[in-house]
Amino acid sequence: MRITTDERTRTASPEPELRTLMLACLAGSDSATQALLTRLSILLRSYFKGRLTRLGRTFADAEDLVQETLISIYTHRHTYDRTQPLTPWAYAIAHYRLVDYLRRTRRSAAALPLDEVPEPFADSDTNATDSGLDLHALISQLNPKMRQAIELVKLQGLSVSEAADRTAMSESAIKVSVHRGLKALAKLVQQRRRA
Amino acid sequence: MKTEDLITMLSTNVPPTRGREFGGAVLIAIGIGTAVALCFECSMFGTGLEGLGGNQPGLQMGVIALVLTLVAAGLRLLFVSARPGKRGPGALFLIGAVLVVIVLAGLFGLMREPRAGWSAMLSGEPLSDCLICVPVIAVPTLIALFWALRRGAPVYPALSGAAAGLISGAMGVAALALHQPTISFLGAAVLYGAPIVLCALLGAVIGWRLLRW
């Protein structure tokens, strides 16, 4: 039986490429981080749509879950063990976000098996939709230090030292404010989903 | 919000990460627990290790070895449970095995000692030392370990909290065992085993509430 190129592409494990990108992301590469999060978003979208459909839910919330998980993956990337495969780590975070979402929306997580084979990202889904969340509106709810740091470093693309020059904050304070701001942003996303 | 806008924001000015933040925080927490234990030991009981000079040194060494095994296995479970995608069946098995040994020691003590002597083994100075020593050492250690766990990503918060409680309780008991000679299997099982289990349960309950992220 001949295997077509499409089938080969579909069944090929994304692990080697994702792990390479993750290692570059941990080293501080912007382009690798963008490529990693973009590839993960495609896999996560398919994962969440599949799970929500199996639970009898519409997958309108899948994009929100994708975004929540991407923020969690980014803010907790230091917990990734560089000697281990990436997909079980990313899957565990996605699964945690899904269980948390079901708990927040008062649905049972009992239908979700906790122990599954660590090959969760078998399919891809590139059909991104907008979530119901407004990034700028969420950032505006952060405290002034965090908001300013995120706007300068993450939205305007200034370096940490340039951002420190523009504000009365030190470079380490800028770094801490960005990190805490992203975590606060993740909380806000979850609270908006609960509301 | 478009997902690609979020990705663009997240991937702008990405700082390098060493990956040692969580491990470093746990080491600091254990250091705080050890320092508290040593300070408390010196201030309350002096620098002597009376526990090692009792009339049953073999039993005492066995108790300390079991408790330190629980600390090591608890640390392994803590590291595994706070890093997504990792599993720690070995640590859970070891913790279960040590707890079974403690229960068996208690049953052995019940069979060996006459009923009239049970209350004497579980009261007096050993009991009062246990009630003071274990909480004084376990609570600061537990707080420090929860501080460390907040820097990880515990996907099973109750399990991570239980591991933190187990470590802190076992450290408190280890400090007590260095000072207080063990007089019987029953006393060791109840006065040492019960606080460890209670601390683990307390950690699980608090972890469920505080470690969600």
Short mmCIF file of C-alpha atoms in Angstrom, two decimals:
data_model
loop_
_atom_site.label_atom_id
_atom_site.label_comp_id
_atom_site.label_asym_id
_atom_site.label_seq_id
_atom_site.Cartn_x
_atom_site.Cartn_y
_atom_site.Cartn_z
CA MET A 1 0.00 0.00 0.00
CA ARG A 2 1.40 3.37 -0.94
CA ILE A 3 1.35 6.22 1.53
CA THR A 4 0.59 9.58 0.02
CA THR A 5 2.54 12.70 0.93
CA ASP A 6 -0.51 14.16 2.68
CA GLU A 7 -0.89 11.03 4.82
CA ARG A 8 2.80 11.06 5.66
CA THR A 9 2.61 14.72 6.69
CA ARG A 10 -0.49 14.04 8.76
CA THR A 11 0.98 11.10 10.65
CA ALA A 12 4.44 12.60 11.19
CA SER A 13 5.02 13.50 14.82
CA PRO A 14 5.40 17.23 15.43
CA GLU A 15 7.61 16.48 18.44
CA PRO A 16 11.11 17.01 16.98
CA GLU A 17 10.26 20.38 15.44
CA LEU A 18 8.30 21.57 18.47
CA ARG A 19 11.09 20.58 20.86
CA THR A 20 13.70 22.37 18.77
CA LEU A 21 11.55 25.49 18.75
CA MET A 22 10.97 25.23 22.50
CA LEU A 23 14.68 25.04 23.23
CA ALA A 24 15.24 28.15 21.11
CA CYS A 25 12.31 29.83 22.89
CA LEU A 26 13.92 29.10 26.27
CA ALA A 27 17.12 30.65 24.96
CA GLY A 28 15.20 33.86 24.25
CA SER A 29 14.44 33.66 20.51
CA ASP A 30 11.44 35.76 19.49
CA SER A 31 11.05 34.11 16.09
CA ALA A 32 11.22 30.58 17.54
CA THR A 33 8.65 31.53 20.19
CA GLN A 34 6.30 32.87 17.51
CA ALA A 35 6.73 29.73 15.39
CA LEU A 36 6.28 27.47 18.44
CA LEU A 37 3.12 29.19 19.68
CA THR A 38 1.68 29.30 16.15
CA ARG A 39 2.22 25.56 15.65
CA LEU A 40 0.92 24.76 19.12
CA SER A 41 -2.18 26.91 18.55
CA ILE A 42 -3.06 24.78 15.50
CA LEU A 43 -2.69 21.55 17.46
CA LEU A 44 -4.47 22.95 20.52
CA ARG A 45 -7.41 24.14 18.44
CA SER A 46 -7.98 20.66 17.08
CA TYR A 47 -7.52 19.15 20.55
CA PHE A 48 -10.02 21.46 22.26
CA LYS A 49 -12.60 21.21 19.47
CA GLY A 50 -12.41 17.43 19.66
CA ARG A 51 -12.79 17.36 23.44
CA LEU A 52 -15.62 19.89 23.55
CA THR A 53 -17.50 18.02 20.85
CA ARG A 54 -17.08 14.72 22.72
CA LEU A 55 -18.50 16.41 25.82
CA GLY A 56 -21.54 17.51 23.86
CA ARG A 57 -20.48 21.15 23.83
CA THR A 58 -20.20 23.50 20.93
CA PHE A 59 -16.63 24.44 20.15
CA ALA A 60 -17.30 28.17 20.31
CA ASP A 61 -15.13 28.31 23.43
CA ALA A 62 -12.25 26.45 21.83
CA GLU A 63 -10.47 29.62 20.73
CA ASP A 64 -10.64 31.07 24.26
CA LEU A 65 -9.15 27.85 25.59
CA VAL A 66 -6.42 27.98 22.94
CA GLN A 67 -5.51 31.51 24.03
CA GLU A 68 -5.61 30.68 27.76
CA THR A 69 -3.37 27.68 27.14
CA LEU A 70 -0.90 29.68 25.04
CA ILE A 71 -0.53 32.21 27.86
CA SER A 72 -0.07 29.38 30.38
CA ILE A 73 2.52 27.68 28.19
CA TYR A 74 4.42 30.94 27.82
CA THR A 75 4.30 31.98 31.48
CA HIS A 76 5.17 28.48 32.75
CA ARG A 77 7.76 27.59 30.12
CA HIS A 78 10.42 27.42 32.83
CA THR A 79 8.76 24.22 34.12
CA TYR A 80 9.60 22.37 30.89
CA ASP A 81 12.36 19.80 31.38
CA ARG A 82 14.75 20.22 28.44
CA THR A 83 15.64 16.53 28.48
CA GLN A 84 12.04 15.42 27.99
CA PRO A 85 9.62 15.47 25.00
CA LEU A 86 7.58 18.64 24.66
CA THR A 87 4.17 17.28 23.66
CA PRO A 88 3.34 15.52 26.99
CA TRP A 89 4.22 18.75 28.81
CA ALA A 90 2.07 20.89 26.51
CA TYR A 91 -0.73 18.30 26.61
CA ALA A 92 -0.71 18.28 30.43
CA ILE A 93 -1.11 22.08 30.47
CA ALA A 94 -3.89 21.94 27.84
CA HIS A 95 -5.66 19.21 29.81
CA TYR A 96 -5.35 21.24 33.03
CA ARG A 97 -6.81 24.30 31.29
CA LEU A 98 -9.71 22.22 29.94
CA VAL A 99 -10.50 20.71 33.36
CA ASP A 100 -10.27 24.18 34.91
CA TYR A 101 -12.59 25.56 32.24
CA LEU A 102 -15.15 22.81 32.87
CA ARG A 103 -14.94 23.48 36.60
CA ARG A 104 -15.37 27.21 36.10
CA THR A 105 -18.36 26.69 33.87
CA ARG A 106 -19.77 24.21 36.40
CA ARG A 107 -19.61 21.23 34.09
CA SER A 108 -18.38 17.82 35.12
CA ALA A 109 -14.81 16.92 34.27
CA ALA A 110 -15.53 13.30 35.10
CA ALA A 111 -15.97 12.45 31.43
CA LEU A 112 -12.38 13.41 30.77
CA PRO A 113 -9.95 10.54 31.20
CA LEU A 114 -6.95 11.67 33.21
CA ASP A 115 -4.57 9.03 31.90
CA GLU A 116 -4.34 8.93 28.17
CA VAL A 117 -1.65 7.99 25.75
CA PRO A 118 0.64 11.01 25.36
CA GLU A 119 -0.13 11.50 21.66
CA PRO A 120 -2.84 14.13 21.99
CA PHE A 121 -1.97 16.39 19.11
CA ALA A 122 -2.68 13.99 16.30
CA ASP A 123 -4.66 16.43 14.18
CA SER A 124 -4.32 20.03 13.17
CA ASP A 125 -6.85 22.82 12.78
CA THR A 126 -5.83 26.07 11.16
CA ASN A 127 -9.31 27.63 11.20
CA ALA A 128 -8.74 30.30 13.79
CA THR A 129 -11.66 32.40 14.93
CA ASP A 130 -11.64 35.48 17.10
CA SER A 131 -12.23 34.89 20.79
CA GLY A 132 -14.74 37.03 22.62
CA LEU A 133 -11.94 38.77 24.49
CA ASP A 134 -10.38 42.15 23.74
CA LEU A 135 -6.66 42.11 24.39
CA HIS A 136 -6.32 45.87 24.82
CA ALA A 137 -9.37 46.05 27.11
CA LEU A 138 -7.87 43.30 29.27
CA ILE A 139 -4.48 45.01 29.42
CA SER A 140 -6.16 48.25 30.47
CA GLN A 141 -7.43 46.45 33.59
CA LEU A 142 -3.91 45.70 34.81
CA ASN A 143 -2.31 47.89 37.46
CA PRO A 144 -0.40 50.89 35.99
CA LYS A 145 3.11 49.38 36.36
CA MET A 146 2.20 46.11 34.72
CA ARG A 147 0.17 47.81 32.01
CA GLN A 148 2.98 50.22 31.15
CA ALA A 149 5.61 47.47 31.09
CA ILE A 150 3.52 45.20 28.85
CA GLU A 151 2.59 48.02 26.49
CA LEU A 152 6.19 49.14 26.07
CA VAL A 153 7.92 45.74 25.91
CA LYS A 154 5.27 43.44 24.47
CA LEU A 155 3.14 45.71 22.29
CA GLN A 156 5.51 48.46 21.18
CA GLY A 157 8.49 46.09 21.00
CA LEU A 158 10.93 48.22 23.00
CA SER A 159 13.83 46.44 24.66
CA VAL A 160 13.84 46.16 28.44
CA SER A 161 16.53 48.84 28.76
CA GLU A 162 14.63 51.21 26.43
CA ALA A 163 11.47 50.65 28.44
CA ALA A 164 13.38 51.34 31.67
CA ASP A 165 14.72 54.60 30.18
CA ARG A 166 11.20 55.74 29.32
CA THR A 167 9.84 55.00 32.77
CA ALA A 168 11.00 55.49 36.32
CA MET A 169 11.49 51.75 36.70
CA SER A 170 14.69 49.70 36.74
CA GLU A 171 15.31 46.99 34.15
CA SER A 172 14.63 44.24 36.67
CA ALA A 173 11.39 45.97 37.70
CA ILE A 174 10.34 46.05 34.04
CA LYS A 175 11.07 42.32 33.67
CA VAL A 176 9.14 41.49 36.84
CA SER A 177 6.22 43.72 35.81
CA VAL A 178 5.98 42.05 32.39
CA HIS A 179 6.07 38.57 33.94
CA ARG A 180 3.51 39.39 36.62
CA GLY A 181 1.40 41.30 34.10
CA LEU A 182 1.14 38.27 31.82
CA LYS A 183 0.12 36.09 34.75
CA ALA A 184 -2.47 38.69 35.77
CA LEU A 185 -3.66 38.77 32.16
CA ALA A 186 -4.18 35.00 32.25
CA LYS A 187 -6.25 35.40 35.43
CA LEU A 188 -8.34 38.12 33.79
CA VAL A 189 -9.00 35.89 30.78
CA GLN A 190 -10.19 33.13 33.11
CA GLN A 191 -12.39 35.52 35.10
CA ARG A 192 -13.98 36.90 31.95
CA ARG A 193 -14.72 33.35 30.85
CA ARG A 194 -16.35 32.63 34.21
CA ALA A 195 -18.46 35.78 33.92
CA MET B 1 -8.98 39.03 20.17
CA LYS B 2 -7.19 37.25 17.38
CA THR B 3 -4.94 34.42 18.50
CA GLU B 4 -2.19 35.63 16.18
CA ASP B 5 -2.24 39.05 17.93
CA LEU B 6 -1.78 37.30 21.26
CA ILE B 7 1.07 35.20 19.84
CA THR B 8 2.73 38.32 18.45
CA MET B 9 2.52 39.99 21.86
CA LEU B 10 3.84 36.95 23.72
CA SER B 11 6.72 36.42 21.31
CA THR B 12 8.00 40.00 21.48
CA ASN B 13 11.15 40.47 23.58
CA VAL B 14 11.19 36.96 25.01
CA PRO B 15 13.67 36.78 27.90
CA PRO B 16 15.90 33.72 28.15
CA THR B 17 14.87 31.19 30.78
CA ARG B 18 17.29 28.93 32.63
CA GLY B 19 14.63 26.50 33.78
CA ARG B 20 16.00 26.35 37.32
CA GLU B 21 13.53 28.77 38.91
CA PHE B 22 11.29 26.11 40.42
CA GLY B 23 14.12 23.86 41.61
CA GLY B 24 15.86 26.85 43.18
CA ALA B 25 12.68 27.89 44.98
CA VAL B 26 12.24 24.36 46.41
CA LEU B 27 15.85 24.34 47.61
CA ILE B 28 15.31 27.70 49.33
CA ALA B 29 12.13 26.33 50.95
CA ILE B 30 13.94 23.23 52.23
CA GLY B 31 16.76 25.46 53.48
CA ILE B 32 14.24 27.56 55.41
CA GLY B 33 12.67 24.43 56.88
CA THR B 34 16.04 23.02 57.91
CA ALA B 35 17.12 26.35 59.45
CA VAL B 36 13.86 26.58 61.42
CA ALA B 37 14.29 22.99 62.61
CA LEU B 38 17.90 23.57 63.73
CA CYS B 39 17.08 26.86 65.50
CA PHE B 40 14.13 25.28 67.27
CA GLU B 41 16.15 22.23 68.27
CA CYS B 42 18.96 24.34 69.72
CA SER B 43 16.66 26.74 71.57
CA MET B 44 14.32 24.11 73.02
CA PHE B 45 16.44 21.01 73.51
CA GLY B 46 20.06 22.20 73.27
CA THR B 47 22.62 20.84 70.86
CA GLY B 48 22.65 17.29 72.21
CA LEU B 49 21.18 14.42 70.20
CA GLU B 50 19.59 12.52 73.06
CA GLY B 51 17.37 10.62 70.68
CA LEU B 52 20.33 8.69 69.32
CA GLY B 53 21.51 7.67 72.79
CA GLY B 54 18.38 5.90 74.00
CA ASN B 55 18.09 2.28 75.00
CA GLN B 56 16.85 1.26 71.56
CA PRO B 57 19.33 2.80 69.10
CA GLY B 58 18.37 0.38 66.33
CA LEU B 59 14.72 1.36 66.51
CA GLN B 60 15.64 5.03 66.67
CA MET B 61 17.91 4.83 63.63
CA GLY B 62 15.19 2.92 61.77
CA VAL B 63 12.68 5.64 62.60
CA ILE B 64 14.99 8.40 61.39
CA ALA B 65 15.84 6.45 58.21
CA LEU B 66 12.14 5.94 57.43
CA VAL B 67 11.32 9.60 58.04
CA LEU B 68 14.21 10.81 55.88
CA THR B 69 13.06 8.38 53.17
CA LEU B 70 9.66 10.06 53.33
CA VAL B 71 11.32 13.48 52.94
CA ALA B 72 13.27 12.27 49.88
CA ALA B 73 10.25 10.57 48.29
CA GLY B 74 8.09 13.61 49.07
CA LEU B 75 10.61 15.87 47.36
CA ARG B 76 10.60 13.64 44.29
CA LEU B 77 6.79 13.71 44.23
CA LEU B 78 6.81 17.49 44.69
CA PHE B 79 9.16 18.00 41.72
CA VAL B 80 7.22 15.61 39.51
CA SER B 81 3.76 16.91 40.39
CA ALA B 82 4.66 20.56 39.82
CA ARG B 83 6.09 19.98 36.33
CA PRO B 84 3.39 19.14 33.74
CA GLY B 85 3.69 15.89 31.85
CA LYS B 86 5.82 14.13 34.44
CA ARG B 87 4.76 11.09 36.42
CA GLY B 88 6.08 9.78 39.71
CA PRO B 89 4.78 6.26 40.41
CA GLY B 90 8.09 5.35 42.08
CA ALA B 91 7.79 8.14 44.65
CA LEU B 92 4.15 7.30 45.38
CA PHE B 93 5.03 3.61 45.79
CA LEU B 94 7.89 4.43 48.16
CA ILE B 95 5.70 6.75 50.26
CA GLY B 96 2.99 4.08 50.42
CA ALA B 97 5.55 1.42 51.41
CA VAL B 98 6.95 3.57 54.25
CA LEU B 99 3.45 4.32 55.54
CA VAL B 100 2.63 0.59 55.47
CA VAL B 101 5.80 -0.10 57.50
CA ILE B 102 4.70 2.51 60.06
CA VAL B 103 1.23 0.93 60.34
CA LEU B 104 2.77 -2.55 60.69
CA ALA B 105 5.08 -1.23 63.40
CA GLY B 106 2.06 0.13 65.24
CA LEU B 107 0.23 -3.20 64.98
CA PHE B 108 3.37 -5.01 66.14
CA GLY B 109 3.53 -2.65 69.11
CA LEU B 110 -0.12 -3.28 69.94
CA MET B 111 0.44 -7.03 69.98
CA ARG B 112 3.71 -6.83 71.87
CA GLU B 113 2.88 -4.38 74.63
CA PRO B 114 0.29 -5.09 77.35
CA ARG B 115 -2.92 -3.09 77.03
CA ALA B 116 -2.31 -1.39 80.37
CA GLY B 117 0.86 0.26 79.06
CA TRP B 118 -0.62 1.73 75.86
CA SER B 119 -1.68 5.06 77.32
CA ALA B 120 1.68 5.52 79.10
CA MET B 121 3.54 5.21 75.78
CA LEU B 122 1.33 7.78 74.11
CA SER B 123 1.26 10.47 76.79
CA GLY B 124 3.59 12.54 78.95
CA GLU B 125 6.77 14.09 77.58
CA PRO B 126 6.78 12.30 74.18
CA LEU B 127 3.26 13.54 73.44
CA SER B 128 3.89 17.12 74.56
CA ASP B 129 7.17 17.27 72.60
CA CYS B 130 5.37 15.93 69.53
CA LEU B 131 2.54 18.45 69.84
CA ILE B 132 5.04 21.34 70.09
CA CYS B 133 7.91 20.26 67.86
CA VAL B 134 6.11 19.04 64.75
CA PRO B 135 3.82 22.06 64.17
CA VAL B 136 6.59 24.60 64.98
CA ILE B 137 8.83 23.10 62.31
CA ALA B 138 6.17 21.91 59.86
CA VAL B 139 4.20 25.15 59.48
CA PRO B 140 7.09 27.41 58.33
CA THR B 141 8.35 24.63 56.05
CA LEU B 142 4.87 24.15 54.60
CA ILE B 143 4.49 27.88 53.93
CA ALA B 144 7.92 27.99 52.25
CA LEU B 145 7.11 24.95 50.09
CA PHE B 146 3.80 26.48 49.00
CA TRP B 147 5.69 29.63 48.06
CA ALA B 148 7.95 27.44 45.91
CA LEU B 149 5.04 25.51 44.41
CA ARG B 150 3.43 28.75 43.26
CA ARG B 151 6.48 29.09 40.99
CA GLY B 152 5.80 25.72 39.40
CA ALA B 153 2.81 24.50 37.42
CA PRO B 154 1.09 21.88 39.57
CA VAL B 155 -1.49 20.17 37.37
CA TYR B 156 -2.69 18.15 40.38
CA PRO B 157 -2.80 20.84 43.12
CA ALA B 158 -4.02 18.52 45.89
CA LEU B 159 -1.23 16.02 45.19
CA SER B 160 1.41 18.75 45.18
CA GLY B 161 -0.02 20.15 48.44
CA ALA B 162 0.00 16.66 49.98
CA ALA B 163 3.65 16.24 49.00
CA ALA B 164 4.51 19.59 50.61
CA GLY B 165 2.61 18.59 53.77
CA LEU B 166 4.34 15.21 53.86
CA ILE B 167 7.79 16.79 53.60
CA SER B 168 7.11 19.43 56.24
CA GLY B 169 5.57 16.91 58.66
CA ALA B 170 8.43 14.45 58.12
CA MET B 171 11.00 17.19 58.74
CA GLY B 172 9.26 18.09 62.00
CA VAL B 173 9.22 14.45 63.06
CA ALA B 174 12.90 13.98 62.09
CA ALA B 175 13.87 16.90 64.31
CA LEU B 176 11.82 15.45 67.15
CA ALA B 177 13.32 11.98 66.70
CA LEU B 178 16.84 13.39 67.03
CA HIS B 179 15.91 14.70 70.47
CA GLN B 180 13.30 12.29 71.78
CA PRO B 181 14.37 8.65 72.29
CA THR B 182 11.83 6.24 70.86
CA ILE B 183 10.60 3.95 73.60
CA SER B 184 8.34 1.59 71.67
CA PHE B 185 7.03 0.58 68.25
CA LEU B 186 3.56 1.77 69.19
CA GLY B 187 4.82 5.16 70.34
CA ALA B 188 6.86 5.58 67.17
CA ALA B 189 3.98 4.62 64.90
CA VAL B 190 1.40 6.89 66.54
CA LEU B 191 3.49 9.87 67.66
CA TYR B 192 5.54 10.00 64.46
CA GLY B 193 3.18 8.55 61.87
CA ALA B 194 0.01 10.44 62.77
CA PRO B 195 1.52 13.98 62.49
CA ILE B 196 3.02 13.14 59.09
CA VAL B 197 -0.30 11.87 57.75
CA LEU B 198 -2.17 14.86 59.22
CA CYS B 199 0.30 17.31 57.66
CA ALA B 200 -0.08 15.56 54.29
CA LEU B 201 -3.88 15.77 54.50
CA LEU B 202 -3.70 19.43 55.54
CA GLY B 203 -1.35 20.13 52.64
CA ALA B 204 -3.74 18.41 50.20
CA VAL B 205 -6.69 20.52 51.36
CA ILE B 206 -4.73 23.79 51.25
CA GLY B 207 -3.12 22.86 47.94
CA TRP B 208 -6.49 22.26 46.35
CA ARG B 209 -7.48 25.80 47.29
CA LEU B 210 -4.24 27.74 46.82
CA LEU B 211 -2.24 26.05 44.10
CA ARG B 212 -4.64 26.42 41.18
CA TRP B 213 -3.26 28.60 38.43
#
